[in-house]
Structures are given as structure tokens and as C-alpha cells.
Amino acid sequence: ISPDYTSRCKPQEFSNSVWAMATAELEIAGKLSFDTTHATLSERKAQRSDPATDMFDLAAKDLMSRPHEYKPQEIKDILWSFSKLGARHPVLFQTIARHLVGEHENDAKARGFDDFSSQGLGNMAYAYARQAQIAEEYDEDSSAGKLTVFRTMYTDIGEDLLLRFFSRIAETFVKVLDEPSTANPQDVSNTVYSFAVLGLKDEPFLEGVQGFLLRKARSLALG
């Protein structure tokens, strides 16, 4: 991939490229190249590269360098694509979490999730949860079980940032659930599943989901 080509790429072109490869389930040769949590520097450097790996690397670097220029769907698509193909990238996921919820509570520079759709919220939550699951799948210590998932996410993102990130997702999703036309069961399912994978419990969010499902059930019963 020539530097001239990538220098002219727009955010949508980066996100569309990796999304297309992920949707086609194209194999990435250097999956461990980005895993700063579980792979040593020498292991990452020893990873075989290919055009797909290079494209994912460039997309991640571009997103991290100018996240404000990316639309919600473009951010979501890049993160989802990494997780879809089983490529962990802790630095990317931590950077975007910090971009969205800030360095600390009430950070005025935080972008927030208000412009994310229900699909964007669900896929974003799923992408983060899947990052931890991937680590569990190749962890040699099979007896660790869920501890690998929890340990990985806290190491990747940081406990405070991770909890604030998912709290904001829950808070925003509750607002979306109050407007049935803007949410669908698949988005709800992805989000609830992601919270469960990471062992996170948010009472207002769960109550909002319960109310949403009851309204859906009544609507179906009435025809």
C-alpha cells in the first residue's frame, strides 16, 4: 500500500475498506501485531505482514490521529472490524474510549455518544467485549476462565476508563430505548450481551431494557 494512496484516504474510505475485509472474513496474517497486552515486542515484530494487516494498521493509526474527523459509524465500523477478524488492538480501543468519555468524569472535551445510533451503541459495546473474548480464546491457562476476560479489559483500557465508558453507553442507550422507533431487538441484544461478557451490571440500563421488551411484547400481542 503506497504512502501516497493512504495520505489521500478519507475516514470513510478507511472504515469502508476494513469493514469490507471483515465482512468478507478475510484473514489477517499479523493478528498479534497490535496486541500490546498479550504479545511481547519481539513477538509483535515477528508477525508476518500482508496488505490486509497493513490496511488495518493504517486505518487504526489514522483514526487515532484524528478521531474528531470520523463519524460515529466510521468509528464503530473500524473497531467492529478488528474484533470481527479476531485482531486485538488495546491502544486503539483505549484511545477511542478516552476520546468518547474523556480523561476523567465531566471532561468537557469528551465527545460522548449522543450522536450514535442504537446500532452504533450495540456494535461499539460488542466490539469492546469481543476484544476480551479473543484473549480468552488463545489464553494457554484454560483454568482462568472468565478471569482472563476481566483481566484483559482492565489491562487494555484501565478500570476507571472502562467503567465510565460502559456507564455512558448504558446511559445513552436508556434514552434510545424510550423511543422505540430508534431501537431494535438486535441492538439491545448486542448491548446486553456485551455487558454480560464483561460482568458489568447497570440497573437503570437493565430496567430500560426490560421496559423496552415489555412494550415490544405488548405491541406484538396487539397485532
mmCIF file with all atom_site columns, N, CA and C in Angstrom, residues 38-66:
data_model
loop_
_atom_site.group_PDB
_atom_site.id
_atom_site.type_symbol
_atom_site.label_atom_id
_atom_site.label_alt_id
_atom_site.label_comp_id
_atom_site.label_asym_id
_atom_site.label_entity_id
_atom_site.label_seq_id
_atom_site.pdbx_PDB_ins_code
_atom_site.Cartn_x
_atom_site.Cartn_y
_atom_site.Cartn_z
_atom_site.occupancy
_atom_site.B_iso_or_equiv
_atom_site.pdbx_formal_charge
_atom_site.auth_seq_id
_atom_site.auth_comp_id
_atom_site.auth_asym_id
_atom_site.auth_atom_id
_atom_site.pdbx_PDB_model_num
ATOM 1  N N  . HIS A 1 38 ? -0.872 -8.797  25.382 1.00 0.00 ? 38 HIS A N  1
ATOM 2  C CA . HIS A 1 38 ? -0.518 -10.217 25.482 1.00 0.00 ? 38 HIS A CA 1
ATOM 3  C C  . HIS A 1 38 ? 0.710  -10.627 24.673 1.00 0.00 ? 38 HIS A C  1
ATOM 4  N N  . ALA A 1 39 ? 1.140  -9.802  23.728 1.00 0.00 ? 39 ALA A N  1
ATOM 5  C CA . ALA A 1 39 ? 2.302  -10.162 22.904 1.00 0.00 ? 39 ALA A CA 1
ATOM 6  C C  . ALA A 1 39 ? 3.480  -9.252  23.226 1.00 0.00 ? 39 ALA A C  1
ATOM 7  N N  . THR A 1 40 ? 4.656  -9.836  23.325 1.00 0.00 ? 40 THR A N  1
ATOM 8  C CA . THR A 1 40 ? 5.855  -9.038  23.587 1.00 0.00 ? 40 THR A CA 1
ATOM 9  C C  . THR A 1 40 ? 6.229  -8.265  22.317 1.00 0.00 ? 40 THR A C  1
ATOM 10 N N  . LEU A 1 41 ? 7.125  -7.305  22.475 1.00 0.00 ? 41 LEU A N  1
ATOM 11 C CA . LEU A 1 41 ? 7.560  -6.503  21.336 1.00 0.00 ? 41 LEU A CA 1
ATOM 12 C C  . LEU A 1 41 ? 8.185  -7.395  20.264 1.00 0.00 ? 41 LEU A C  1
ATOM 13 N N  . SER A 1 42 ? 8.999  -8.359  20.692 1.00 0.00 ? 42 SER A N  1
ATOM 14 C CA . SER A 1 42 ? 9.645  -9.249  19.718 1.00 0.00 ? 42 SER A CA 1
ATOM 15 C C  . SER A 1 42 ? 8.613  -10.125 19.018 1.00 0.00 ? 42 SER A C  1
ATOM 16 N N  . GLU A 1 43 ? 7.597  -10.562 19.727 1.00 0.00 ? 43 GLU A N  1
ATOM 17 C CA . GLU A 1 43 ? 6.540  -11.371 19.114 1.00 0.00 ? 43 GLU A CA 1
ATOM 18 C C  . GLU A 1 43 ? 5.747  -10.546 18.097 1.00 0.00 ? 43 GLU A C  1
ATOM 19 N N  . ARG A 1 44 ? 5.498  -9.292  18.430 1.00 0.00 ? 44 ARG A N  1
ATOM 20 C CA . ARG A 1 44 ? 4.745  -8.439  17.515 1.00 0.00 ? 44 ARG A CA 1
ATOM 21 C C  . ARG A 1 44 ? 5.554  -8.150  16.250 1.00 0.00 ? 44 ARG A C  1
ATOM 22 N N  . LYS A 1 45 ? 6.866  -7.915  16.429 1.00 0.00 ? 45 LYS A N  1
ATOM 23 C CA . LYS A 1 45 ? 7.716  -7.629  15.274 1.00 0.00 ? 45 LYS A CA 1
ATOM 24 C C  . LYS A 1 45 ? 7.882  -8.863  14.384 1.00 0.00 ? 45 LYS A C  1
ATOM 25 N N  . ALA A 1 46 ? 7.771  -10.045 14.976 1.00 0.00 ? 46 ALA A N  1
ATOM 26 C CA . ALA A 1 46 ? 7.959  -11.287 14.214 1.00 0.00 ? 46 ALA A CA 1
ATOM 27 C C  . ALA A 1 46 ? 6.721  -11.661 13.409 1.00 0.00 ? 46 ALA A C  1
ATOM 28 N N  . GLN A 1 47 ? 5.633  -10.975 13.632 1.00 0.00 ? 47 GLN A N  1
ATOM 29 C CA . GLN A 1 47 ? 4.394  -11.282 12.917 1.00 0.00 ? 47 GLN A CA 1
ATOM 30 C C  . GLN A 1 47 ? 4.541  -11.026 11.419 1.00 0.00 ? 47 GLN A C  1
ATOM 31 N N  . ARG A 1 48 ? 4.011  -11.963 10.634 1.00 0.00 ? 48 ARG A N  1
ATOM 32 C CA . ARG A 1 48 ? 4.038  -11.806 9.183  1.00 0.00 ? 48 ARG A CA 1
ATOM 33 C C  . ARG A 1 48 ? 3.049  -10.721 8.766  1.00 0.00 ? 48 ARG A C  1
ATOM 34 N N  . SER A 1 49 ? 3.469  -9.882  7.858  1.00 0.00 ? 49 SER A N  1
ATOM 35 C CA . SER A 1 49 ? 2.596  -8.807  7.386  1.00 0.00 ? 49 SER A CA 1
ATOM 36 C C  . SER A 1 49 ? 2.036  -9.144  6.005  1.00 0.00 ? 49 SER A C  1
ATOM 37 N N  . ASP A 1 50 ? 0.945  -8.526  5.662  1.00 0.00 ? 50 ASP A N  1
ATOM 38 C CA . ASP A 1 50 ? 0.336  -8.675  4.350  1.00 0.00 ? 50 ASP A CA 1
ATOM 39 C C  . ASP A 1 50 ? -0.487 -7.411  4.100  1.00 0.00 ? 50 ASP A C  1
ATOM 40 N N  . PRO A 1 51 ? -1.027 -7.210  2.901  1.00 0.00 ? 51 PRO A N  1
ATOM 41 C CA . PRO A 1 51 ? -1.793 -5.994  2.623  1.00 0.00 ? 51 PRO A CA 1
ATOM 42 C C  . PRO A 1 51 ? -2.965 -5.774  3.585  1.00 0.00 ? 51 PRO A C  1
ATOM 43 N N  . ALA A 1 52 ? -3.619 -6.862  3.999  1.00 0.00 ? 52 ALA A N  1
ATOM 44 C CA . ALA A 1 52 ? -4.755 -6.717  4.915  1.00 0.00 ? 52 ALA A CA 1
ATOM 45 C C  . ALA A 1 52 ? -4.290 -6.194  6.270  1.00 0.00 ? 52 ALA A C  1
ATOM 46 N N  . THR A 1 53 ? -3.202 -6.771  6.786  1.00 0.00 ? 53 THR A N  1
ATOM 47 C CA . THR A 1 53 ? -2.643 -6.304  8.064  1.00 0.00 ? 53 THR A CA 1
ATOM 48 C C  . THR A 1 53 ? -2.234 -4.847  7.957  1.00 0.00 ? 53 THR A C  1
ATOM 49 N N  . ASP A 1 54 ? -1.583 -4.504  6.863  1.00 0.00 ? 54 ASP A N  1
ATOM 50 C CA . ASP A 1 54 ? -1.141 -3.120  6.654  1.00 0.00 ? 54 ASP A CA 1
ATOM 51 C C  . ASP A 1 54 ? -2.326 -2.157  6.606  1.00 0.00 ? 54 ASP A C  1
ATOM 52 N N  . MET A 1 55 ? -3.401 -2.573  5.952  1.00 0.00 ? 55 MET A N  1
ATOM 53 C CA . MET A 1 55 ? -4.566 -1.704  5.833  1.00 0.00 ? 55 MET A CA 1
ATOM 54 C C  . MET A 1 55 ? -5.204 -1.471  7.196  1.00 0.00 ? 55 MET A C  1
ATOM 55 N N  . PHE A 1 56 ? -5.312 -2.516  7.990  1.00 0.00 ? 56 PHE A N  1
ATOM 56 C CA . PHE A 1 56 ? -5.874 -2.370  9.330  1.00 0.00 ? 56 PHE A CA 1
ATOM 57 C C  . PHE A 1 56 ? -4.987 -1.485  10.198 1.00 0.00 ? 56 PHE A C  1
ATOM 58 N N  . ASP A 1 57 ? -3.680 -1.642  10.046 1.00 0.00 ? 57 ASP A N  1
ATOM 59 C CA . ASP A 1 57 ? -2.738 -0.825  10.798 1.00 0.00 ? 57 ASP A CA 1
ATOM 60 C C  . ASP A 1 57 ? -2.899 0.653   10.437 1.00 0.00 ? 57 ASP A C  1
ATOM 61 N N  . LEU A 1 58 ? -2.992 0.942   9.161  1.00 0.00 ? 58 LEU A N  1
ATOM 62 C CA . LEU A 1 58 ? -3.136 2.322   8.697  1.00 0.00 ? 58 LEU A CA 1
ATOM 63 C C  . LEU A 1 58 ? -4.466 2.926   9.143  1.00 0.00 ? 58 LEU A C  1
ATOM 64 N N  . ALA A 1 59 ? -5.529 2.130   9.071  1.00 0.00 ? 59 ALA A N  1
ATOM 65 C CA . ALA A 1 59 ? -6.843 2.623   9.488  1.00 0.00 ? 59 ALA A CA 1
ATOM 66 C C  . ALA A 1 59 ? -6.844 2.967   10.971 1.00 0.00 ? 59 ALA A C  1
ATOM 67 N N  . ALA A 1 60 ? -6.223 2.115   11.786 1.00 0.00 ? 60 ALA A N  1
ATOM 68 C CA . ALA A 1 60 ? -6.151 2.365   13.222 1.00 0.00 ? 60 ALA A CA 1
ATOM 69 C C  . ALA A 1 60 ? -5.349 3.628   13.520 1.00 0.00 ? 60 ALA A C  1
ATOM 70 N N  . LYS A 1 61 ? -4.214 3.759   12.870 1.00 0.00 ? 61 LYS A N  1
ATOM 71 C CA . LYS A 1 61 ? -3.360 4.931   13.107 1.00 0.00 ? 61 LYS A CA 1
ATOM 72 C C  . LYS A 1 61 ? -4.058 6.222   12.688 1.00 0.00 ? 61 LYS A C  1
ATOM 73 N N  . ASP A 1 62 ? -4.769 6.164   11.574 1.00 0.00 ? 62 ASP A N  1
ATOM 74 C CA . ASP A 1 62 ? -5.459 7.363   11.105 1.00 0.00 ? 62 ASP A CA 1
ATOM 75 C C  . ASP A 1 62 ? -6.590 7.741   12.047 1.00 0.00 ? 62 ASP A C  1
ATOM 76 N N  . LEU A 1 63 ? -7.352 6.744   12.485 1.00 0.00 ? 63 LEU A N  1
ATOM 77 C CA . LEU A 1 63 ? -8.448 7.008   13.418 1.00 0.00 ? 63 LEU A CA 1
ATOM 78 C C  . LEU A 1 63 ? -7.917 7.597   14.720 1.00 0.00 ? 63 LEU A C  1
ATOM 79 N N  . MET A 1 64 ? -6.823 7.056   15.235 1.00 0.00 ? 64 MET A N  1
ATOM 80 C CA . MET A 1 64 ? -6.263 7.566   16.489 1.00 0.00 ? 64 MET A CA 1
ATOM 81 C C  . MET A 1 64 ? -5.706 8.975   16.329 1.00 0.00 ? 64 MET A C  1
ATOM 82 N N  . SER A 1 65 ? -5.249 9.316   15.126 1.00 0.00 ? 65 SER A N  1
ATOM 83 C CA . SER A 1 65 ? -4.631 10.623  14.915 1.00 0.00 ? 65 SER A CA 1
ATOM 84 C C  . SER A 1 65 ? -5.651 11.740  14.742 1.00 0.00 ? 65 SER A C  1
ATOM 85 N N  . ARG A 1 66 ? -6.858 11.411  14.291 1.00 0.00 ? 66 ARG A N  1
ATOM 86 C CA . ARG A 1 66 ? -7.869 12.450  14.073 1.00 0.00 ? 66 ARG A CA 1
ATOM 87 C C  . ARG A 1 66 ? -9.301 11.924  14.322 1.00 0.00 ? 66 ARG A C  1
#
